[in-house]
Short mmCIF file of C-alpha atoms in Angstrom, two decimals:
data_model
loop_
_atom_site.label_atom_id
_atom_site.label_comp_id
_atom_site.label_asym_id
_atom_site.label_seq_id
_atom_site.Cartn_x
_atom_site.Cartn_y
_atom_site.Cartn_z
CA MET A 1 134.13 -67.70 -108.10
CA ASN A 2 136.33 -69.31 -105.41
CA ASN A 3 138.76 -66.64 -104.34
CA SER A 4 141.07 -68.83 -102.29
CA GLY A 5 144.73 -67.90 -102.44
CA SER A 6 147.73 -66.90 -100.39
CA ASN A 7 145.59 -64.86 -98.00
CA ARG A 8 143.38 -67.85 -97.10
CA PRO A 9 144.98 -71.08 -95.83
CA ASP A 10 141.81 -73.20 -96.16
CA ASN A 11 138.53 -73.47 -98.05
CA TRP A 12 136.33 -72.04 -95.32
CA VAL A 13 134.20 -69.00 -95.93
CA ARG A 14 135.26 -66.43 -93.35
CA ILE A 15 133.18 -63.67 -91.79
CA PHE A 16 134.85 -61.00 -89.63
CA ILE A 17 132.38 -59.73 -86.99
CA SER A 18 133.15 -56.15 -85.95
CA HIS A 19 131.52 -54.71 -82.82
CA LYS A 20 131.88 -52.42 -79.83
CA GLU A 21 133.52 -53.91 -76.74
CA GLU A 22 130.28 -53.64 -74.76
CA ASP A 23 128.49 -55.63 -77.50
CA LYS A 24 130.85 -58.62 -77.23
CA GLU A 25 128.11 -60.99 -76.06
CA LEU A 26 125.96 -60.03 -79.04
CA ALA A 27 128.91 -60.71 -81.37
CA PHE A 28 129.45 -64.20 -79.94
CA ALA A 29 125.73 -64.93 -80.14
CA ALA A 30 125.71 -63.83 -83.80
CA ARG A 31 128.72 -66.06 -84.47
CA ASP A 32 127.00 -69.12 -82.98
CA ILE A 33 123.76 -68.47 -84.87
CA LEU A 34 125.49 -67.98 -88.23
CA GLU A 35 127.88 -70.95 -87.88
CA SER A 36 125.17 -73.39 -86.78
CA GLY A 37 124.96 -76.29 -89.22
CA CYS A 38 127.64 -74.86 -91.55
CA THR A 39 130.82 -76.91 -91.58
CA ASN A 40 132.54 -74.58 -94.06
CA LEU A 41 131.84 -71.26 -92.30
CA ARG A 42 134.15 -69.64 -89.75
CA CYS A 43 133.14 -66.41 -88.01
CA TYR A 44 135.88 -64.50 -86.21
CA VAL A 45 134.73 -62.13 -83.47
CA SER A 46 136.96 -59.08 -83.24
CA GLY A 47 138.70 -59.08 -79.87
CA SER A 48 138.82 -62.84 -79.40
CA GLY A 49 141.79 -65.21 -79.60
CA TYR A 50 144.48 -62.52 -79.62
CA SER A 51 148.11 -63.54 -79.78
CA HIS A 52 150.85 -61.39 -78.20
CA ASP A 53 150.59 -59.09 -81.25
CA TRP A 54 146.89 -58.22 -81.23
CA LEU A 55 147.10 -55.72 -84.09
CA ALA A 56 148.73 -58.34 -86.32
CA THR A 57 145.91 -60.75 -85.44
CA ILE A 58 143.29 -58.20 -86.46
CA ARG A 59 145.06 -57.53 -89.76
CA THR A 60 145.44 -61.22 -90.56
CA GLU A 61 141.79 -61.99 -89.87
CA LEU A 62 140.65 -59.00 -91.93
CA ARG A 63 142.93 -59.97 -94.79
CA GLN A 64 141.57 -63.53 -94.83
CA ALA A 65 137.91 -62.60 -94.44
CA ASP A 66 135.40 -62.80 -97.28
CA VAL A 67 132.78 -60.68 -95.49
CA LEU A 68 132.90 -58.01 -92.80
CA LEU A 69 129.75 -57.92 -90.66
CA LEU A 70 129.43 -54.86 -88.39
CA LEU A 71 126.94 -54.96 -85.52
CA PHE A 72 125.64 -51.41 -85.02
CA THR A 73 123.58 -51.12 -81.85
CA SER A 74 123.40 -47.43 -80.95
CA PRO A 75 124.54 -44.14 -82.53
CA ALA A 76 125.23 -42.83 -79.02
CA LYS A 77 128.32 -45.03 -78.78
CA GLN A 78 131.75 -44.22 -80.22
CA TRP A 79 132.50 -46.32 -83.30
CA ASP A 80 136.08 -45.32 -84.14
CA TRP A 81 137.58 -48.79 -83.74
CA PRO A 82 134.95 -50.74 -85.75
CA LEU A 83 135.19 -48.06 -88.45
CA TYR A 84 138.97 -48.46 -88.43
CA GLU A 85 138.44 -52.18 -89.08
CA VAL A 86 136.11 -51.29 -91.94
CA GLY A 87 138.85 -49.02 -93.30
CA LEU A 88 141.46 -51.82 -93.18
CA PHE A 89 139.02 -54.19 -94.89
CA THR A 90 138.10 -51.75 -97.68
CA PRO A 91 140.29 -51.82 -100.82
CA ILE A 92 141.85 -48.46 -101.64
CA ASP A 93 142.92 -49.27 -105.17
CA ASP A 94 141.28 -50.80 -108.22
CA ALA A 95 143.64 -53.81 -108.24
CA THR A 96 142.36 -55.26 -104.94
CA PRO A 97 139.29 -57.53 -105.27
CA GLU A 98 136.23 -55.98 -103.69
CA ARG A 99 134.73 -57.84 -100.73
CA THR A 100 131.36 -57.49 -99.03
CA ILE A 101 130.72 -55.21 -96.05
CA ILE A 102 127.31 -55.45 -94.37
CA TYR A 103 126.07 -53.92 -91.14
CA LEU A 104 123.13 -54.96 -89.01
CA TYR A 105 121.42 -52.12 -87.17
CA ALA A 106 118.47 -51.64 -84.82
CA GLY A 107 116.15 -48.64 -84.63
CA GLU A 108 115.76 -45.90 -87.22
CA GLN A 109 119.32 -44.57 -87.40
CA ARG A 110 122.08 -46.04 -89.52
CA PRO A 111 125.78 -45.36 -89.01
CA ALA A 112 126.28 -42.20 -91.10
CA PRO A 113 129.80 -43.06 -92.38
CA LEU A 114 128.50 -46.39 -93.74
CA GLU A 115 125.20 -45.35 -95.30
CA HIS A 116 126.56 -46.13 -98.76
CA LEU A 117 127.08 -49.79 -97.76
CA GLN A 118 124.55 -52.61 -97.40
CA GLY A 119 122.54 -52.23 -94.22
CA VAL A 120 120.04 -54.76 -92.83
CA ARG A 121 117.61 -53.54 -90.22
CA VAL A 122 116.93 -55.85 -87.27
CA ASP A 123 113.23 -55.30 -86.58
CA PRO A 124 111.10 -57.74 -84.55
CA ALA A 125 107.99 -56.42 -86.31
CA ASN A 126 109.37 -57.31 -89.73
CA LEU A 127 111.69 -60.30 -89.86
CA LYS A 128 111.40 -60.61 -93.66
CA THR A 129 114.34 -58.26 -94.26
CA LEU A 130 116.57 -60.27 -91.94
CA GLU A 131 115.37 -63.56 -93.44
CA SER A 132 116.15 -62.25 -96.92
CA PHE A 133 119.69 -61.39 -95.82
CA LEU A 134 120.20 -64.86 -94.33
CA SER A 135 118.78 -66.50 -97.45
CA ARG A 136 121.28 -64.64 -99.65
CA LEU A 137 124.10 -65.52 -97.25
CA TYR A 138 123.39 -69.25 -97.17
CA LYS A 139 121.71 -70.06 -100.50
CA THR A 140 123.70 -67.88 -102.93
CA ALA A 141 127.21 -66.55 -103.48
CA ASP A 142 125.95 -62.94 -103.66
CA ILE A 143 127.42 -62.00 -100.27
CA THR A 144 130.34 -64.40 -99.80
CA ARG A 145 131.33 -64.20 -103.51
CA ARG A 146 132.49 -67.82 -103.26
CA GLU A 147 131.12 -71.03 -104.72
CA PRO A 148 129.52 -73.29 -103.67
CA PRO A 149 126.94 -71.53 -101.45
CA LEU A 150 127.21 -72.15 -97.72
CA HIS A 151 123.91 -73.95 -97.15
CA PRO A 152 121.82 -74.08 -100.37
CA ARG A 153 119.22 -76.49 -98.94
CA ILE A 154 118.47 -74.65 -95.73
CA LYS A 155 114.72 -74.61 -95.03
CA ASP A 156 112.66 -71.44 -94.78
CA ARG A 157 111.60 -72.33 -91.24
CA GLU A 158 115.26 -72.55 -90.22
CA LEU A 159 115.94 -69.14 -91.77
CA HIS A 160 113.00 -67.76 -89.80
CA ALA A 161 114.26 -69.34 -86.57
CA ARG A 162 117.75 -67.86 -87.06
CA ALA A 163 116.29 -64.45 -87.83
CA GLU A 164 114.28 -64.61 -84.58
CA LYS A 165 117.40 -65.55 -82.59
CA LEU A 166 119.47 -62.76 -84.14
CA CYS A 167 116.70 -60.29 -83.48
CA ALA A 168 116.33 -61.38 -79.85
CA ALA A 169 120.09 -61.04 -79.28
CA PHE A 170 120.12 -57.61 -80.90
CA MET A 171 117.11 -56.33 -78.97
CA ALA A 172 118.77 -57.35 -75.70
CA VAL A 173 121.57 -54.81 -76.17
CA ALA A 174 120.33 -52.28 -78.75
CA ALA A 175 119.10 -48.98 -77.38
CA GLU A 176 116.94 -47.02 -79.78
CA PRO A 177 117.38 -43.27 -79.14
CA LEU A 178 114.43 -40.90 -79.11
CA TYR A 179 114.42 -37.89 -81.37
CA PRO A 180 111.86 -35.11 -81.75
CA THR A 181 109.58 -35.30 -84.75
CA PHE A 182 110.12 -32.73 -87.50
CA ARG A 183 106.88 -32.52 -89.44
CA ILE A 184 104.63 -30.09 -91.31
CA ALA A 185 101.06 -30.70 -92.47
CA LEU A 186 99.83 -28.62 -95.43
CA GLU A 187 96.29 -27.95 -96.60
CA ALA A 188 95.04 -26.68 -99.94
CA PRO A 189 95.13 -22.89 -100.39
CA ARG A 190 91.87 -21.11 -99.59
CA GLU A 191 91.16 -20.47 -103.25
CA GLY A 192 91.28 -24.22 -103.78
CA ALA A 193 89.73 -25.30 -100.52
CA VAL A 194 88.12 -28.35 -102.10
CA GLY A 195 91.59 -29.77 -102.63
CA LEU A 196 94.63 -29.80 -104.86
CA CYS A 197 94.47 -31.40 -108.27
CA SER A 198 96.48 -34.64 -108.33
CA GLN A 199 97.94 -33.43 -111.64
CA SER A 200 99.75 -30.52 -109.95
CA HIS A 201 103.42 -30.34 -110.90
CA ALA A 202 104.65 -28.85 -107.63
CA ILE A 203 103.50 -28.20 -104.08
CA PRO A 204 101.84 -24.76 -104.35
CA ARG A 205 103.56 -22.05 -102.35
CA THR A 206 100.11 -20.89 -101.18
CA CYS A 207 99.36 -24.16 -99.37
CA ARG A 208 98.36 -23.31 -95.80
CA ILE A 209 100.24 -24.61 -92.76
CA LYS A 210 97.70 -26.79 -90.97
CA SER A 211 100.12 -27.88 -88.25
CA ILE A 212 103.84 -27.75 -87.53
CA THR A 213 105.63 -29.47 -84.66
CA PRO A 214 107.56 -27.12 -82.31
CA PRO A 215 111.02 -28.58 -83.09
CA THR A 216 110.39 -27.89 -86.79
CA LEU A 217 110.14 -24.16 -86.16
CA SER A 218 113.83 -24.02 -85.22
CA ILE A 219 114.83 -25.66 -88.51
CA PHE A 220 113.43 -22.71 -90.45
CA GLY A 221 114.13 -19.99 -87.86
CA PHE A 222 110.53 -19.22 -86.89
CA ALA A 223 109.32 -18.26 -83.41
CA GLU A 224 105.67 -18.62 -84.47
CA PRO A 225 104.13 -20.89 -87.10
CA PRO A 226 104.22 -19.38 -90.61
CA SER A 227 101.03 -19.16 -92.62
CA ASN A 228 101.99 -20.91 -95.89
CA TRP A 229 104.46 -23.22 -97.60
CA GLY A 230 106.11 -20.36 -99.49
CA GLU A 231 107.38 -18.88 -96.22
CA ILE A 232 109.00 -22.21 -95.39
CA LEU A 233 110.74 -22.36 -98.78
CA ASP A 234 111.95 -18.76 -98.54
CA ALA A 235 113.50 -19.40 -95.11
CA ILE A 236 116.14 -21.62 -96.76
CA ASP A 237 117.77 -19.52 -99.47
CA GLU A 238 121.24 -21.09 -99.86
CA ASP A 239 120.27 -24.69 -100.54
CA VAL A 240 117.74 -25.04 -103.35
CA CYS A 241 118.18 -28.50 -104.91
CA TRP A 242 116.02 -30.23 -102.30
CA LYS A 243 113.03 -28.03 -103.21
CA GLY A 244 112.86 -29.24 -106.81
CA GLU A 245 113.42 -32.83 -105.72
CA LEU A 246 110.58 -32.61 -103.19
CA ASP A 247 108.26 -31.34 -105.93
CA GLY A 248 109.31 -34.33 -108.01
CA GLU A 249 108.49 -36.68 -105.14
CA PHE A 250 105.13 -34.93 -104.74
CA ILE A 251 104.36 -35.76 -108.37
CA ARG A 252 105.30 -39.40 -107.69
CA ALA A 253 103.10 -39.56 -104.60
CA ALA A 254 100.18 -37.83 -106.35
CA SER A 255 100.30 -40.47 -109.10
CA GLY A 256 100.11 -43.28 -106.55
CA ARG A 257 103.78 -44.21 -106.41
CA VAL A 258 106.06 -44.35 -103.39
CA ALA A 259 107.77 -41.07 -102.46
CA TYR A 260 111.38 -41.15 -101.30
CA PRO A 261 113.48 -38.75 -99.21
CA THR A 262 115.24 -36.06 -101.21
CA SER A 263 118.81 -36.89 -102.19
CA SER A 264 119.79 -33.29 -101.51
CA THR A 265 119.82 -31.83 -98.03
CA PHE A 266 119.60 -28.36 -96.54
CA ARG A 267 121.08 -26.84 -93.41
CA GLY A 268 118.68 -25.64 -90.74
CA VAL A 269 118.58 -21.96 -89.80
CA GLU A 270 118.72 -22.33 -86.00
CA ASP A 271 119.04 -26.10 -85.78
CA ASP A 272 122.41 -26.33 -87.52
CA ARG A 273 122.02 -29.90 -88.72
CA ASN A 274 121.42 -31.06 -92.29
CA PHE A 275 117.97 -32.33 -93.23
CA ARG A 276 116.31 -34.31 -96.00
CA ALA A 277 112.63 -33.77 -96.83
CA MET A 278 110.14 -36.56 -97.42
CA ILE A 279 106.42 -36.69 -98.16
CA THR A 280 105.02 -39.21 -95.69
CA LYS A 281 101.28 -38.88 -96.30
CA LEU A 282 98.74 -37.59 -98.82
CA GLU A 283 95.08 -37.41 -97.80
CA ARG A 284 92.77 -37.67 -100.81
CA ALA A 285 89.15 -37.26 -101.80
CA ASP A 286 88.67 -38.88 -105.21
CA THR A 287 91.12 -37.06 -107.50
CA ARG A 288 91.74 -34.19 -105.08
CA ILE A 289 94.54 -33.94 -102.52
CA LEU A 290 93.33 -32.43 -99.27
CA ARG A 291 96.40 -32.68 -97.04
CA ILE A 292 100.17 -33.19 -97.44
CA VAL A 293 102.41 -34.26 -94.57
CA ILE A 294 106.13 -33.57 -94.98
CA ALA A 295 108.77 -34.92 -92.60
CA PHE A 296 112.28 -33.56 -92.25
CA ILE A 297 114.89 -36.20 -91.50
CA PRO A 298 117.97 -35.00 -89.58
CA GLU A 299 121.39 -36.17 -90.69
CA HIS A 300 123.91 -37.32 -88.08
CA THR A 301 126.23 -34.67 -86.72
CA PRO A 302 129.65 -35.57 -88.19
CA ALA A 303 131.96 -33.83 -85.75
CA ILE A 304 131.50 -36.41 -82.95
CA VAL A 305 133.03 -39.22 -85.01
CA GLY A 306 136.81 -39.64 -84.98
CA GLY A 307 139.58 -37.13 -85.64
CA PRO A 308 140.56 -35.08 -88.72
CA ALA A 309 142.29 -37.92 -90.58
CA PHE A 310 139.34 -40.26 -90.13
CA ASN A 311 136.83 -37.62 -91.20
CA LEU A 312 138.91 -36.70 -94.27
CA LEU A 313 138.98 -40.38 -95.18
CA ARG A 314 135.22 -40.51 -94.72
CA MET A 315 134.66 -37.41 -96.87
CA ALA A 316 136.80 -38.82 -99.69
CA THR A 317 134.97 -42.15 -99.47
CA ARG A 318 131.61 -40.40 -99.50
CA PHE A 319 132.58 -38.52 -102.67
CA GLN A 320 133.74 -41.75 -104.30
CA THR A 321 130.49 -43.59 -103.54
CA GLU A 322 127.85 -40.85 -103.56
CA VAL A 323 129.10 -38.89 -106.57
CA ILE A 324 131.61 -40.84 -108.68
CA GLN A 325 130.14 -44.33 -108.46
CA ARG A 326 126.58 -43.04 -108.66
CA PHE A 327 126.98 -40.62 -111.58
CA GLY A 328 130.30 -41.30 -113.31
CA GLY A 329 129.63 -43.21 -116.52
CA HIS A 330 125.89 -43.30 -115.75
CA MET A 331 124.73 -39.78 -116.61
CA ALA A 332 122.98 -40.78 -119.84
CA ALA A 333 121.09 -43.61 -118.14
CA ILE A 334 120.04 -41.38 -115.25
CA GLU A 335 118.92 -38.69 -117.71
CA THR A 336 116.71 -41.22 -119.47
CA ARG A 337 115.00 -41.97 -116.17
CA LEU A 338 114.87 -38.52 -114.55
CA GLY A 339 115.31 -36.02 -117.36
CA ARG A 340 118.33 -33.76 -117.90
CA GLU A 341 117.39 -30.91 -115.56
CA ARG A 342 116.52 -33.21 -112.64
CA THR A 343 119.68 -35.27 -113.19
CA MET A 344 121.91 -32.21 -113.00
CA SER A 345 120.04 -31.03 -109.90
CA VAL A 346 120.49 -34.37 -108.14
CA LEU A 347 124.20 -34.44 -109.09
CA LEU A 348 124.84 -30.95 -107.70
CA GLY A 349 122.75 -31.78 -104.65
CA ALA A 350 124.90 -34.85 -103.93
CA LEU A 351 128.06 -32.77 -104.35
CA ARG A 352 126.69 -30.03 -102.11
CA ASN A 353 125.74 -32.54 -99.37
CA ILE A 354 129.37 -33.58 -99.04
CA GLU A 355 130.69 -30.03 -99.29
CA ARG A 356 128.36 -28.85 -96.54
CA GLU A 357 129.64 -31.46 -94.11
CA SER A 358 133.20 -30.63 -95.13
CA GLU A 359 132.54 -26.99 -94.32
CA GLN A 360 131.22 -27.93 -90.88
CA LEU A 361 134.48 -29.76 -90.26
CA ARG A 362 136.51 -26.82 -91.69
CA PHE A 363 137.82 -28.96 -94.52
CA SER A 364 137.16 -26.18 -97.03
CA ASP A 365 140.33 -24.58 -95.61
CA PRO A 366 143.49 -26.00 -97.28
CA ALA A 367 145.63 -25.30 -94.20
CA THR A 368 143.29 -27.35 -91.98
CA VAL A 369 143.41 -30.30 -94.36
CA CYS A 370 147.20 -30.09 -94.80
CA SER A 371 147.68 -30.11 -91.01
CA ALA A 372 146.35 -33.69 -90.90
CA PHE A 373 149.42 -34.85 -92.82
CA SER A 374 153.00 -35.29 -91.66
CA GLU A 375 155.64 -32.66 -92.35
CA ASP A 376 158.19 -35.43 -93.01
CA ASN A 377 157.28 -35.86 -96.70
CA ASP A 378 155.72 -34.01 -99.65
CA ASP A 379 152.10 -34.84 -98.75
CA ARG A 380 151.21 -31.30 -97.69
CA ALA A 381 152.48 -29.84 -100.96
CA THR A 382 150.56 -32.47 -102.91
CA VAL A 383 147.36 -31.68 -101.00
CA SER A 384 147.75 -27.95 -101.67
CA SER A 385 148.14 -28.65 -105.37
CA LEU A 386 145.07 -30.92 -105.38
CA PHE A 387 143.05 -28.19 -103.67
CA ALA A 388 143.90 -25.69 -106.40
CA GLN A 389 143.09 -28.12 -109.21
CA TRP A 390 139.87 -29.24 -107.52
CA ALA A 391 138.52 -25.68 -107.26
CA VAL A 392 138.94 -25.14 -111.01
CA VAL A 393 137.34 -28.45 -112.01
CA ARG A 394 134.48 -28.02 -109.55
CA GLU A 395 133.63 -24.58 -110.97
CA GLU A 396 133.65 -26.04 -114.48
CA LEU A 397 131.37 -28.88 -113.35
CA VAL A 398 128.81 -26.47 -111.94
CA GLY A 399 128.91 -24.39 -115.13
CA GLN A 400 128.55 -27.36 -117.48
CA SER A 401 125.72 -28.75 -115.32
CA ALA A 402 123.88 -25.44 -115.70
CA HIS A 403 124.31 -25.69 -119.49
CA GLY A 404 123.21 -29.33 -119.48
CA ASP A 405 126.35 -30.57 -121.27
CA THR A 406 126.32 -34.24 -120.26
CA ALA A 407 129.51 -35.19 -122.12
CA GLN A 408 131.51 -32.42 -120.45
CA VAL A 409 130.08 -33.30 -117.05
CA GLU A 410 131.18 -36.93 -117.52
CA HIS A 411 134.68 -35.75 -118.50
CA LEU A 412 134.93 -33.51 -115.42
CA LEU A 413 133.68 -36.28 -113.12
CA GLU A 414 136.46 -38.51 -114.43
CA ARG A 415 139.05 -35.83 -113.64
CA MET A 416 137.62 -35.48 -110.15
CA ARG A 417 137.73 -39.25 -109.72
CA HIS A 418 141.47 -39.32 -110.37
CA MET A 419 142.14 -36.47 -107.94
CA ASN A 420 139.89 -37.99 -105.28
CA MET A 421 141.55 -41.41 -105.56
CA THR A 422 144.97 -39.80 -105.14
CA PHE A 423 143.79 -38.06 -101.99
CA LEU A 424 141.95 -41.17 -100.76
CA ARG A 425 145.10 -43.27 -100.90
CA MET A 426 147.10 -40.58 -99.11
CA ILE A 427 144.63 -40.04 -96.26
CA ALA A 428 143.97 -43.78 -95.85
CA ARG A 429 147.70 -44.33 -95.34
CA ARG A 430 147.90 -41.41 -92.91
CA HIS A 431 144.87 -42.60 -90.92
CA CYS A 432 146.38 -46.06 -90.49
CA GLU A 433 149.68 -44.50 -89.36
CA LEU A 434 147.91 -42.47 -86.67
CA ILE A 435 145.81 -45.40 -85.43
CA GLU A 436 148.88 -47.61 -85.12
CA ARG A 437 150.83 -44.83 -83.37
CA ASP A 438 148.06 -44.34 -80.82
CA ALA A 439 147.74 -48.09 -80.28
CA LYS A 440 151.47 -48.43 -79.62
CA LYS A 441 151.33 -45.55 -77.13
CA ALA A 442 148.44 -47.20 -75.31
CA LEU A 443 150.26 -50.54 -75.15
CA ALA A 444 153.47 -48.87 -73.96
CA GLY A 445 151.54 -47.05 -71.23
CA ALA A 446 149.87 -50.26 -70.11
CA ALA A 447 153.19 -52.09 -69.94
CA SER A 448 154.93 -49.38 -67.87
#
């Protein structure tokens, strides 16, 4: 599995460390920790060792790297440049070998544009996750995708020590933001005051609201707490997929299994963000459920990240990973696990999640999307044509999903994949053009 070739002049494993300028010391600390004791590992910290052509240096190091490691310290910072490096590192066609992108993050929030990638949380209260990442990095070829492994005989105590050092370095610079809690606690309806049966197939609409945090009221447009769960459900009438998924997670939790956040999201009524729902607690008495606690997890606001070209690239990448790679060619297997109706609901929910963010960014308007492209070629005409084709195929997909025709859904997903890849290549090229143009302007201004 040694991938050495023209892009790599030696047999070292190379890791490109991407970071914000203010996190430079963290990046160098991570480099020293990772390289320690490894004679065949070279970590390049973005922003170090530039030649006179700094952009060429970045491209060369990214081209030669086996792994890109992004250090994500705070969502309050602007991440355009590290995300640009991720874009350069990511293959945009099927012919380019896929390489590993991993990000380390502190706190509860992940970088929204990279949620589909591997993320490792740096948590001083639980070093096992970080130790597991380091074990895979050193003892196997899972991350580097090159044989032999970097350090197959490294001791567990050394992995633990490195995890502690990485965590200490991260905690020194990472700022964990505070967010209000969005939470509702439900009790059994009065007619079933002794509790809900654990065999219930959905959260009853008549469940009483025991408590609701003030910030949660704005999500559903209430000035005063509602009386029951049905009023909460009725407040969100456009987005429905999350409701069925939450009932499915309730069944999981009632049977003693772990409940997960809903794949589908909904847009708040007054708080205009997107939210996922998750059952965080069930209070029981024997076989009865006395209390259900539901949390609503806010999605990151997309508009603060980058310009139109970057966000279009992000939307196309999200569709590729969250819809095509997840469902394309896998519908039958997912149906076996979830059932046909739930599978179609989750598929449409994933599609709707991306469409909702696109609408917030005005990307449902063909003219807005076309304006991101140059007038010097035929790109705008191509985009207009893709828009028209996409609308027809999307309508067919929704119809066939409603009928439960798995074969037709697979066929339509494949058509959407081809259209999305065409657009992805176009917008990736345009985004790189704009980044390089802006960089040249900045360098010219500095030189004058």
